[in-house]
Amino acid sequence: MSRPNPTSRERFQSGVARAVSELGGDRSAEEMSGVSKSVWYDAKKGRAVPDEITNWPAMRDVLATVAASRTGVADWDRLYEAVLVESGRPRRTPPVVHASVGDGGTRSRPPRQLPPGPGVFAARIREISLLNKLLRDDPRHDTVPIAVVVGQPGVGKTALAVTWAHRFSEDYPDGVLYADLRGWGPDEPVAVEEQLPAWLRVLGMSPETIPDDNDARSAALRTVLDGRRMLLVLDNARTEDQVRPLLPGTSSCAVLITCRNGMPGLAIHQGAGVVRLGLLTADESRVLLRDLVGRRVDEEPRAAAELVELCGHLPLALRVVAESARARDTVTLASLVAELVDVSRRLDHLDSDDPRSDTRTVFSWSYAGLTDDAAEMFRLLGLFPGRFVDANSAAALAGIAPAVAGRRLRALQRAHLVEEIAGERFTMHDLLRLYAMEVAVRDESEFAIADARQRLLDYFLHTAWRADELVVPQRYRVAVPGATPISPPFHDHDGALAWLDAEHGNAVALCGLDVAELDDRRWRLAFLLRGYFFLTKRVHEWIVSHESALAAATRCGDRLGVAMTHSNLGVALHERGDDEAAMRHYESAQRLFDEIGDHHGVSNALAHRAVIYRRRGEYERSLDLSTQALGFYRAAGSLRNVAITLRGIALVEIELGRIDAAEEHLVESLGICADLRMDMDSARSRSTLGRVLLMAGRLEQAERTFRDAVTAGQECGSEYEEGLAHWGLGQVAVSRGHDQSAERHFETALGLLESVGAAKADQVRAELADLVNRRRTRPSP
């Protein structure tokens, strides 16, 4: 038998249950509505009869914001009334609807000018809730409630405004006025002298009574609106001057504005609240795509997830892709992904016959509204290969002072073409970046583009050189070409490390900038990042940057650059645990250094190969190569390399059981480290010496040595070395039977080593687990 149609009460219950689920539970529903979570719980379980809900309007408003319900305020009210009737309870008093009155005193139908809603709408629960607070819940009675929805092009400002206005239109019994002010688009913006008469006529004024002067028209609009409860939607506004004459003077009306800038003047002088509309989350994007495309999203979840990422969670792009999927229903989502993966044609695949839905066209309207200086900055940012840009990098691109670049970035931020993140750094949406690159190629000369890229690389080269000098002061550094750009934005070790933390991703992207004329700069930039990567164990970025550098040095024919990059790439691969690949690079480096006649380079390759042999258990061979390298370093006076190589020899001697010899070499190494202020190498040698002392049973000395290693690791900013030292302290505590102390040190070590992705974290984890198991199984005293 088929199931009978659900009753009104059953539909009410299931609707509330779906809404509560999408809101994230009873507590979230309570926070958004002010209605007790117990009432929400009873309602979704069918236990609460509607007339027992004392604050139904608040509950209803939240229910109407939930996309899954697909039900507006009026629909919920009708369902509420139906449940009352079904339950034999009295109906509520229906709301009074006021008709507007024209000049002749005749009652006319209230204007309802809203265009159709988008049909399928992303949830935007937070933003709708915020609009409710600004326009419906504001307790002030002497101020016109105004909300300004701002956001980048294509983010869905109009969809949000129109959807909200439809859902809550019955709150405004005297009507809803709507105007597309065409602030951004192919047509001229709507002039005040055009919009004011149009609204006055709709509100009942005869043409002959409408004043000729705009100020008088604006006053007439405020007069007509006085005492009425109306909503005014000003969509796609460009400037505050376009909006102000259209504002009512009575708090019984509400105003909803969408624009691409924040209109700060309205916030300052009219008390407007701003709703900043950002990109959709991954879940919201997937739900929107599924609502638009249907079950194909469920059938191809991986392709759907890739589409969402390729569209950058931008609603406009998702809608264009969805329309393409619907129009070509035999084409798989994976095929659409294959089309969009091609960066050079991605915007082509996001075009549309309707200019309002064409991604490139919508972006062009914002670009056309920029000043010449801001437009140039927008174009140049299309050449920036990294994710985040600050005023210094932007200044290098444009060849201007950082303060000027900062002002231009702020102008782009106000136009919502870039977004500010922490620390006065800005980012641009991936699709906007592609458009910026297109207009750069279109509007800038080849010389200007080449010049901007070289200035940017020179800034990073010279700044990275200075940062490396402060972070790893004793390291050899290659010379860098180009004129010294602006002063680096730091003056000490901590500032240099902070700059590298913030900018290393951009630097890696610059290393990968495949421009032959910049090859000599690219490999040198990677070389200057090596010390930072070794310190922080950012092995993936280290490998990526040096693979690009190796290709660049090879293409520009710099044999020394090729040899150095082989050597440093080998160290990175060794850190990753790929010793076979590392050995191949070391051997290539040694061969090239030998051909060039660079004996220091040859010795470096010997010392690196010795490390691989030690890991293989070929200790005598490792000692032989290390001893050869050490002899050269001593003769050449390369004390930093002497200290590092002595530690490597000590590690072999530990494996061979030659504890006294290892201690002797480590003490010498530490002396050199202290003289040269080699904090990171001091931490490494101290931890190794701590191992020696622990093996010799000299626990008090071992503990002191490991504690000194912790301090050295902290001072040089190496979480890896700090973690190794804590590991050693834990092992000392185990030897003393201090299990609680050992557990604390192991946990600290594990957290530090995991934070940098170190393979040794597995060993620490195993020792910690063994310790915990022993404590659990140990009999009670």
CSV table of N, CA and C in Angstrom, one decimal, residues 255-391:
chain,number,residue,atom,x,y,z
A,255,VAL,N,16.8,49.3,4.2
A,255,VAL,CA,17.5,49.4,3.0
A,255,VAL,C,18.6,48.3,2.9
A,256,LEU,N,18.6,47.6,1.7
A,256,LEU,CA,19.6,46.5,1.5
A,256,LEU,C,20.3,46.9,0.2
A,257,ILE,N,21.6,47.0,0.3
A,257,ILE,CA,22.5,47.5,-0.8
A,257,ILE,C,23.5,46.4,-1.1
A,258,THR,N,23.8,46.2,-2.4
A,258,THR,CA,24.9,45.4,-2.8
A,258,THR,C,25.9,46.2,-3.6
A,259,CYS,N,27.1,46.0,-3.4
A,259,CYS,CA,28.2,46.7,-4.1
A,259,CYS,C,29.5,46.0,-4.0
A,260,ARG,N,30.5,46.4,-4.8
A,260,ARG,CA,31.8,45.8,-4.8
A,260,ARG,C,32.8,46.5,-3.9
A,261,ASN,N,32.3,47.6,-3.2
A,261,ASN,CA,33.2,48.3,-2.3
A,261,ASN,C,32.4,48.4,-1.0
A,262,GLY,N,33.1,48.8,0.0
A,262,GLY,CA,32.5,48.8,1.4
A,262,GLY,C,31.6,50.0,1.7
A,263,MET,N,31.6,51.0,0.8
A,263,MET,CA,30.9,52.3,1.1
A,263,MET,C,31.0,52.7,2.6
A,264,PRO,N,32.3,53.0,3.0
A,264,PRO,CA,32.5,53.3,4.4
A,264,PRO,C,31.7,54.6,4.8
A,265,GLY,N,31.4,55.5,3.9
A,265,GLY,CA,30.7,56.7,4.3
A,265,GLY,C,29.3,56.4,4.9
A,266,LEU,N,28.7,55.4,4.3
A,266,LEU,CA,27.3,55.0,4.8
A,266,LEU,C,27.5,54.4,6.2
A,267,ALA,N,28.5,53.7,6.5
A,267,ALA,CA,28.7,53.1,7.8
A,267,ALA,C,29.0,54.2,8.8
A,268,ILE,N,29.8,55.2,8.4
A,268,ILE,CA,30.1,56.3,9.3
A,268,ILE,C,29.0,57.3,9.6
A,269,HIS,N,28.3,57.7,8.5
A,269,HIS,CA,27.3,58.7,8.6
A,269,HIS,C,25.9,58.2,8.8
A,270,GLN,N,25.6,57.1,8.2
A,270,GLN,CA,24.2,56.5,8.3
A,270,GLN,C,24.1,55.3,9.2
A,271,GLY,N,25.2,54.9,9.7
A,271,GLY,CA,25.2,53.7,10.6
A,271,GLY,C,24.9,52.4,9.9
A,272,ALA,N,25.3,52.3,8.6
A,272,ALA,CA,25.0,51.1,7.9
A,272,ALA,C,25.9,49.9,8.4
A,273,GLY,N,25.3,48.7,8.4
A,273,GLY,CA,26.1,47.5,8.8
A,273,GLY,C,26.6,46.9,7.5
A,274,VAL,N,27.8,46.3,7.6
A,274,VAL,CA,28.4,45.7,6.4
A,274,VAL,C,28.4,44.1,6.5
A,275,VAL,N,27.9,43.5,5.5
A,275,VAL,CA,28.0,42.0,5.4
A,275,VAL,C,29.0,41.6,4.3
A,276,ARG,N,30.1,41.1,4.8
A,276,ARG,CA,31.1,40.8,3.8
A,276,ARG,C,30.9,39.3,3.3
A,277,LEU,N,30.6,39.2,2.0
A,277,LEU,CA,30.3,37.9,1.5
A,277,LEU,C,31.6,37.3,0.9
A,278,GLY,N,32.0,36.2,1.5
A,278,GLY,CA,33.2,35.5,1.0
A,278,GLY,C,32.9,34.3,0.1
A,279,LEU,N,33.9,33.6,-0.2
A,279,LEU,CA,33.7,32.4,-1.0
A,279,LEU,C,33.0,31.3,-0.2
A,280,LEU,N,32.4,30.4,-1.0
A,280,LEU,CA,31.7,29.2,-0.3
A,280,LEU,C,32.7,28.3,0.3
A,281,THR,N,32.3,27.6,1.3
A,281,THR,CA,33.2,26.5,1.8
A,281,THR,C,33.1,25.3,0.9
A,282,ALA,N,34.0,24.4,1.1
A,282,ALA,CA,34.0,23.2,0.2
A,282,ALA,C,32.6,22.5,0.3
A,283,ASP,N,32.1,22.3,1.5
A,283,ASP,CA,30.8,21.7,1.6
A,283,ASP,C,29.7,22.5,0.9
A,284,GLU,N,29.7,23.8,1.1
A,284,GLU,CA,28.6,24.6,0.5
A,284,GLU,C,28.8,24.6,-1.0
A,285,SER,N,30.0,24.5,-1.5
A,285,SER,CA,30.2,24.5,-3.0
A,285,SER,C,29.7,23.2,-3.5
A,286,ARG,N,29.9,22.1,-2.8
A,286,ARG,CA,29.5,20.8,-3.3
A,286,ARG,C,27.9,20.7,-3.3
A,287,VAL,N,27.3,21.2,-2.2
A,287,VAL,CA,25.8,21.2,-2.2
A,287,VAL,C,25.3,22.1,-3.3
A,288,LEU,N,25.8,23.2,-3.5
A,288,LEU,CA,25.3,24.1,-4.6
A,288,LEU,C,25.5,23.3,-6.0
A,289,LEU,N,26.6,22.7,-6.2
A,289,LEU,CA,26.8,22.0,-7.5
A,289,LEU,C,25.8,20.9,-7.6
A,290,ARG,N,25.6,20.2,-6.5
A,290,ARG,CA,24.6,19.1,-6.6
A,290,ARG,C,23.2,19.6,-6.9
A,291,ASP,N,22.8,20.7,-6.2
A,291,ASP,CA,21.5,21.2,-6.4
A,291,ASP,C,21.4,21.7,-7.9
A,292,LEU,N,22.5,22.1,-8.5
A,292,LEU,CA,22.4,22.6,-9.9
A,292,LEU,C,22.5,21.5,-10.9
A,293,VAL,N,23.3,20.5,-10.6
A,293,VAL,CA,23.6,19.4,-11.6
A,293,VAL,C,22.8,18.2,-11.3
A,294,GLY,N,22.6,17.8,-10.1
A,294,GLY,CA,21.8,16.6,-9.7
A,294,GLY,C,22.7,15.5,-9.3
A,295,ARG,N,22.2,14.3,-9.5
A,295,ARG,CA,22.8,13.1,-9.0
A,295,ARG,C,24.2,12.8,-9.6
A,296,ARG,N,24.6,13.4,-10.7
A,296,ARG,CA,25.9,13.2,-11.3
A,296,ARG,C,27.0,13.6,-10.3
A,297,VAL,N,26.7,14.5,-9.4
A,297,VAL,CA,27.7,14.9,-8.4
A,297,VAL,C,28.0,13.7,-7.4
A,298,ASP,N,26.9,13.0,-7.1
A,298,ASP,CA,27.0,11.8,-6.2
A,298,ASP,C,27.7,10.6,-7.0
A,299,GLU,N,27.5,10.5,-8.3
A,299,GLU,CA,28.1,9.5,-9.1
A,299,GLU,C,29.6,9.7,-9.3
A,300,GLU,N,30.0,10.9,-9.4
A,300,GLU,CA,31.4,11.2,-9.6
A,300,GLU,C,31.9,12.2,-8.5
A,301,PRO,N,32.0,11.7,-7.3
A,301,PRO,CA,32.4,12.6,-6.1
A,301,PRO,C,33.8,13.2,-6.3
A,302,ARG,N,34.7,12.4,-6.8
A,302,ARG,CA,36.1,13.0,-6.9
A,302,ARG,C,36.1,14.1,-8.0
A,303,ALA,N,35.5,13.8,-9.1
A,303,ALA,CA,35.5,14.9,-10.1
A,303,ALA,C,34.7,16.1,-9.6
A,304,ALA,N,33.6,15.9,-8.9
A,304,ALA,CA,32.9,17.0,-8.4
A,304,ALA,C,33.7,17.9,-7.4
A,305,ALA,N,34.5,17.2,-6.6
A,305,ALA,CA,35.4,17.9,-5.7
A,305,ALA,C,36.5,18.7,-6.4
A,306,GLU,N,37.0,18.1,-7.5
A,306,GLU,CA,38.0,18.8,-8.3
A,306,GLU,C,37.4,20.0,-9.0
A,307,LEU,N,36.1,19.9,-9.5
A,307,LEU,CA,35.4,21.0,-10.1
A,307,LEU,C,35.3,22.2,-9.2
A,308,VAL,N,34.9,21.8,-7.9
A,308,VAL,CA,34.7,22.8,-6.9
A,308,VAL,C,36.0,23.6,-6.7
A,309,GLU,N,37.1,22.9,-6.6
A,309,GLU,CA,38.4,23.5,-6.4
A,309,GLU,C,38.8,24.4,-7.6
A,310,LEU,N,38.6,23.8,-8.8
A,310,LEU,CA,39.0,24.6,-10.0
A,310,LEU,C,38.2,25.8,-10.2
A,311,CYS,N,37.0,25.8,-9.7
A,311,CYS,CA,36.1,27.0,-9.7
A,311,CYS,C,36.5,28.0,-8.5
A,312,GLY,N,37.3,27.5,-7.7
A,312,GLY,CA,37.8,28.4,-6.6
A,312,GLY,C,36.6,28.7,-5.6
A,313,HIS,N,35.6,27.8,-5.5
A,313,HIS,CA,34.5,28.1,-4.6
A,313,HIS,C,33.7,29.4,-4.9
A,314,LEU,N,33.9,29.8,-6.1
A,314,LEU,CA,33.2,31.1,-6.6
A,314,LEU,C,31.8,30.7,-7.1
A,315,PRO,N,30.7,31.2,-6.5
A,315,PRO,CA,29.4,30.8,-7.0
A,315,PRO,C,29.1,31.0,-8.5
A,316,LEU,N,29.6,32.1,-9.0
A,316,LEU,CA,29.4,32.4,-10.5
A,316,LEU,C,30.0,31.3,-11.3
A,317,ALA,N,31.3,31.0,-11.0
A,317,ALA,CA,32.0,29.9,-11.8
A,317,ALA,C,31.3,28.6,-11.6
A,318,LEU,N,30.8,28.3,-10.4
A,318,LEU,CA,30.1,27.0,-10.2
A,318,LEU,C,28.8,26.9,-11.0
A,319,ARG,N,28.1,28.1,-11.1
A,319,ARG,CA,26.9,28.1,-11.9
A,319,ARG,C,27.2,27.9,-13.4
A,320,VAL,N,28.3,28.5,-13.9
A,320,VAL,CA,28.6,28.4,-15.3
A,320,VAL,C,29.0,26.9,-15.6
A,321,VAL,N,29.8,26.3,-14.7
A,321,VAL,CA,30.1,24.9,-14.9
A,321,VAL,C,28.9,24.0,-14.9
A,322,ALA,N,28.0,24.3,-13.9
A,322,ALA,CA,26.8,23.5,-13.8
A,322,ALA,C,25.9,23.6,-15.1
A,323,GLU,N,25.9,24.8,-15.6
A,323,GLU,CA,25.1,25.0,-16.9
A,323,GLU,C,25.7,24.2,-18.0
A,324,SER,N,27.0,24.2,-18.1
A,324,SER,CA,27.7,23.5,-19.1
A,324,SER,C,27.4,22.0,-18.9
A,325,ALA,N,27.4,21.5,-17.7
A,325,ALA,CA,27.1,20.1,-17.4
A,325,ALA,C,25.7,19.7,-17.8
A,326,ARG,N,24.8,20.6,-17.5
A,326,ARG,CA,23.4,20.3,-17.9
A,326,ARG,C,23.2,20.4,-19.4
A,327,ALA,N,23.9,21.3,-20.1
A,327,ALA,CA,23.7,21.4,-21.5
A,327,ALA,C,24.3,20.2,-22.3
A,328,ARG,N,25.4,19.6,-21.6
A,328,ARG,CA,26.0,18.5,-22.2
A,328,ARG,C,25.9,17.3,-21.3
A,329,ASP,N,24.7,16.7,-21.2
A,329,ASP,CA,24.4,15.7,-20.2
A,329,ASP,C,25.1,14.4,-20.4
A,330,THR,N,25.7,14.2,-21.6
A,330,THR,CA,26.4,13.0,-21.9
A,330,THR,C,27.9,13.1,-21.5
A,331,VAL,N,28.3,14.3,-21.2
A,331,VAL,CA,29.7,14.6,-20.9
A,331,VAL,C,29.9,14.3,-19.4
A,332,THR,N,30.9,13.6,-19.0
A,332,THR,CA,31.1,13.3,-17.6
A,332,THR,C,31.7,14.5,-16.9
A,333,LEU,N,31.6,14.6,-15.6
A,333,LEU,CA,32.2,15.7,-14.8
A,333,LEU,C,33.7,15.6,-14.9
A,334,ALA,N,34.2,14.4,-15.0
A,334,ALA,CA,35.7,14.2,-15.2
A,334,ALA,C,36.2,14.9,-16.5
A,335,SER,N,35.3,14.9,-17.5
A,335,SER,CA,35.7,15.5,-18.7
A,335,SER,C,35.7,17.1,-18.6
A,336,LEU,N,34.8,17.6,-17.8
A,336,LEU,CA,34.8,19.0,-17.5
A,336,LEU,C,36.0,19.4,-16.7
A,337,VAL,N,36.4,18.5,-15.8
A,337,VAL,CA,37.6,18.8,-15.0
A,337,VAL,C,38.8,18.8,-15.9
A,338,ALA,N,38.9,17.9,-16.9
A,338,ALA,CA,40.0,17.9,-17.9
A,338,ALA,C,40.1,19.2,-18.6
A,339,GLU,N,38.9,19.8,-18.9
A,339,GLU,CA,38.9,21.1,-19.7
A,339,GLU,C,39.4,22.2,-18.8
A,340,LEU,N,39.0,22.2,-17.5
A,340,LEU,CA,39.4,23.3,-16.7
A,340,LEU,C,40.8,23.2,-16.1
A,341,VAL,N,41.4,22.0,-16.2
A,341,VAL,CA,42.8,21.9,-15.7
A,341,VAL,C,43.7,22.7,-16.5
A,342,ASP,N,43.4,22.9,-17.8
A,342,ASP,CA,44.3,23.8,-18.6
A,342,ASP,C,44.1,25.2,-18.2
A,343,VAL,N,45.1,25.7,-17.5
A,343,VAL,CA,45.0,27.1,-16.9
A,343,VAL,C,44.9,28.1,-18.0
A,344,SER,N,45.6,27.9,-19.1
A,344,SER,CA,45.5,28.9,-20.2
A,344,SER,C,44.2,29.1,-20.8
A,345,ARG,N,43.3,28.1,-20.6
A,345,ARG,CA,41.9,28.2,-21.2
A,345,ARG,C,40.8,28.1,-20.2
A,346,ARG,N,41.2,28.2,-19.0
A,346,ARG,CA,40.1,28.0,-17.9
A,346,ARG,C,39.0,29.0,-18.0
A,347,LEU,N,39.4,30.3,-18.2
A,347,LEU,CA,38.4,31.3,-18.3
A,347,LEU,C,37.5,31.1,-19.6
A,348,ASP,N,38.1,30.6,-20.6
A,348,ASP,CA,37.3,30.3,-21.9
A,348,ASP,C,36.2,29.3,-21.6
A,349,HIS,N,36.5,28.3,-20.7
A,349,HIS,CA,35.5,27.3,-20.4
A,349,HIS,C,34.5,27.8,-19.3
A,350,LEU,N,34.7,29.0,-18.8
A,350,LEU,CA,33.8,29.6,-17.8
A,350,LEU,C,33.1,30.8,-18.5
A,351,ASP,N,32.9,30.8,-19.8
A,351,ASP,CA,32.2,31.9,-20.5
A,351,ASP,C,30.7,31.5,-20.6
A,352,SER,N,30.0,32.5,-21.0
A,352,SER,CA,28.5,32.4,-21.1
A,352,SER,C,28.0,33.4,-22.1
A,353,ASP,N,26.9,33.0,-22.8
A,353,ASP,CA,26.3,33.9,-23.7
A,353,ASP,C,25.7,35.2,-23.0
A,354,ASP,N,25.3,35.0,-21.8
A,354,ASP,CA,24.8,36.1,-21.0
A,354,ASP,C,26.0,36.9,-20.3
A,355,PRO,N,26.2,38.2,-20.7
A,355,PRO,CA,27.4,38.9,-20.1
A,355,PRO,C,27.4,38.9,-18.6
A,356,ARG,N,26.2,38.8,-18.0
A,356,ARG,CA,26.1,38.9,-16.5
A,356,ARG,C,26.6,37.6,-15.9
A,357,SER,N,26.7,36.5,-16.7
A,357,SER,CA,27.1,35.2,-16.2
A,357,SER,C,28.4,34.8,-16.7
A,358,ASP,N,29.1,35.6,-17.6
A,358,ASP,CA,30.4,35.3,-18.1
A,358,ASP,C,31.4,35.8,-17.2
A,359,THR,N,32.2,34.8,-16.7
A,359,THR,CA,33.2,35.1,-15.7
A,359,THR,C,34.2,36.2,-16.1
A,360,ARG,N,34.7,36.1,-17.3
A,360,ARG,CA,35.7,37.1,-17.7
A,360,ARG,C,35.0,38.5,-17.8
A,361,THR,N,33.8,38.6,-18.3
A,361,THR,CA,33.1,39.8,-18.5
A,361,THR,C,32.8,40.5,-17.1
A,362,VAL,N,32.3,39.7,-16.2
A,362,VAL,CA,32.0,40.2,-14.9
A,362,VAL,C,33.3,40.8,-14.2
A,363,PHE,N,34.4,40.1,-14.4
A,363,PHE,CA,35.7,40.6,-13.8
A,363,PHE,C,36.1,41.9,-14.5
A,364,SER,N,35.8,42.0,-15.8
A,364,SER,CA,36.2,43.2,-16.6
A,364,SER,C,35.5,44.4,-16.1
A,365,TRP,N,34.3,44.3,-15.6
A,365,TRP,CA,33.6,45.5,-15.1
A,365,TRP,C,34.3,46.1,-13.9
A,366,SER,N,34.8,45.2,-13.0
A,366,SER,CA,35.5,45.8,-11.9
A,366,SER,C,36.8,46.4,-12.3
A,367,TYR,N,37.5,45.7,-13.2
A,367,TYR,CA,38.8,46.2,-13.7
A,367,TYR,C,38.6,47.6,-14.4
A,368,ALA,N,37.5,47.8,-15.1
A,368,ALA,CA,37.3,49.0,-15.8
A,368,ALA,C,37.0,50.2,-14.9
A,369,GLY,N,36.6,49.8,-13.6
A,369,GLY,CA,36.3,50.9,-12.7
A,369,GLY,C,37.5,51.3,-11.9
A,370,LEU,N,38.6,50.8,-12.1
A,370,LEU,CA,39.8,51.2,-11.3
A,370,LEU,C,40.5,52.4,-11.9
A,371,THR,N,41.2,53.1,-11.0
A,371,THR,CA,42.1,54.2,-11.5
A,371,THR,C,43.2,53.6,-12.3
A,372,ASP,N,43.9,54.5,-13.0
A,372,ASP,CA,45.0,54.0,-13.8
A,372,ASP,C,46.1,53.3,-13.0
A,373,ASP,N,46.4,53.9,-11.8
A,373,ASP,CA,47.4,53.3,-11.0
A,373,ASP,C,47.0,51.9,-10.4
A,374,ALA,N,45.7,51.9,-9.9
A,374,ALA,CA,45.3,50.6,-9.4
A,374,ALA,C,45.1,49.6,-10.5
A,375,ALA,N,44.7,50.0,-11.7
A,375,ALA,CA,44.6,49.0,-12.8
A,375,ALA,C,46.0,48.4,-13.1
A,376,GLU,N,47.0,49.3,-13.1
A,376,GLU,CA,48.4,48.8,-13.4
A,376,GLU,C,48.8,47.8,-12.3
A,377,MET,N,48.5,48.1,-11.0
A,377,MET,CA,48.9,47.2,-10.0
A,377,MET,C,48.1,45.8,-10.1
A,378,PHE,N,46.9,45.9,-10.5
A,378,PHE,CA,46.1,44.7,-10.7
A,378,PHE,C,46.7,43.8,-11.8
A,379,ARG,N,47.1,44.5,-12.9
A,379,ARG,CA,47.8,43.7,-14.0
A,379,ARG,C,49.1,43.1,-13.5
A,380,LEU,N,49.9,43.8,-12.8
A,380,LEU,CA,51.2,43.3,-12.4
A,380,LEU,C,51.0,42.1,-11.4
A,381,LEU,N,50.0,42.2,-10.6
A,381,LEU,CA,49.7,41.1,-9.7
A,381,LEU,C,49.4,39.8,-10.4
A,382,GLY,N,48.9,39.9,-11.6
A,382,GLY,CA,48.8,38.7,-12.5
A,382,GLY,C,50.1,38.0,-12.8
A,383,LEU,N,51.2,38.8,-12.7
A,383,LEU,CA,52.5,38.2,-13.0
A,383,LEU,C,53.1,37.6,-11.8
A,384,PHE,N,52.5,37.9,-10.6
A,384,PHE,CA,53.1,37.4,-9.3
A,384,PHE,C,52.8,35.9,-9.2
A,385,PRO,N,53.8,35.0,-9.1
A,385,PRO,CA,53.5,33.6,-9.1
A,385,PRO,C,53.1,33.0,-7.8
A,386,GLY,N,53.3,33.8,-6.7
A,386,GLY,CA,53.0,33.2,-5.4
A,386,GLY,C,51.5,33.4,-5.0
A,387,ARG,N,51.2,33.0,-3.7
A,387,ARG,CA,49.8,33.1,-3.3
A,387,ARG,C,49.6,34.4,-2.5
A,388,PHE,N,50.5,35.0,-1.8
A,388,PHE,CA,50.3,36.1,-1.0
A,388,PHE,C,51.3,37.2,-1.3
A,389,VAL,N,50.9,38.4,-1.3
A,389,VAL,CA,51.8,39.5,-1.7
A,389,VAL,C,51.7,40.6,-0.7
A,390,ASP,N,52.8,41.2,-0.3
A,390,ASP,CA,52.8,42.4,0.6
A,390,ASP,C,53.2,43.6,-0.2
A,391,ALA,N,53.3,44.7,0.5
A,391,ALA,CA,53.6,46.0,-0.1
A,391,ALA,C,55.0,46.0,-0.7
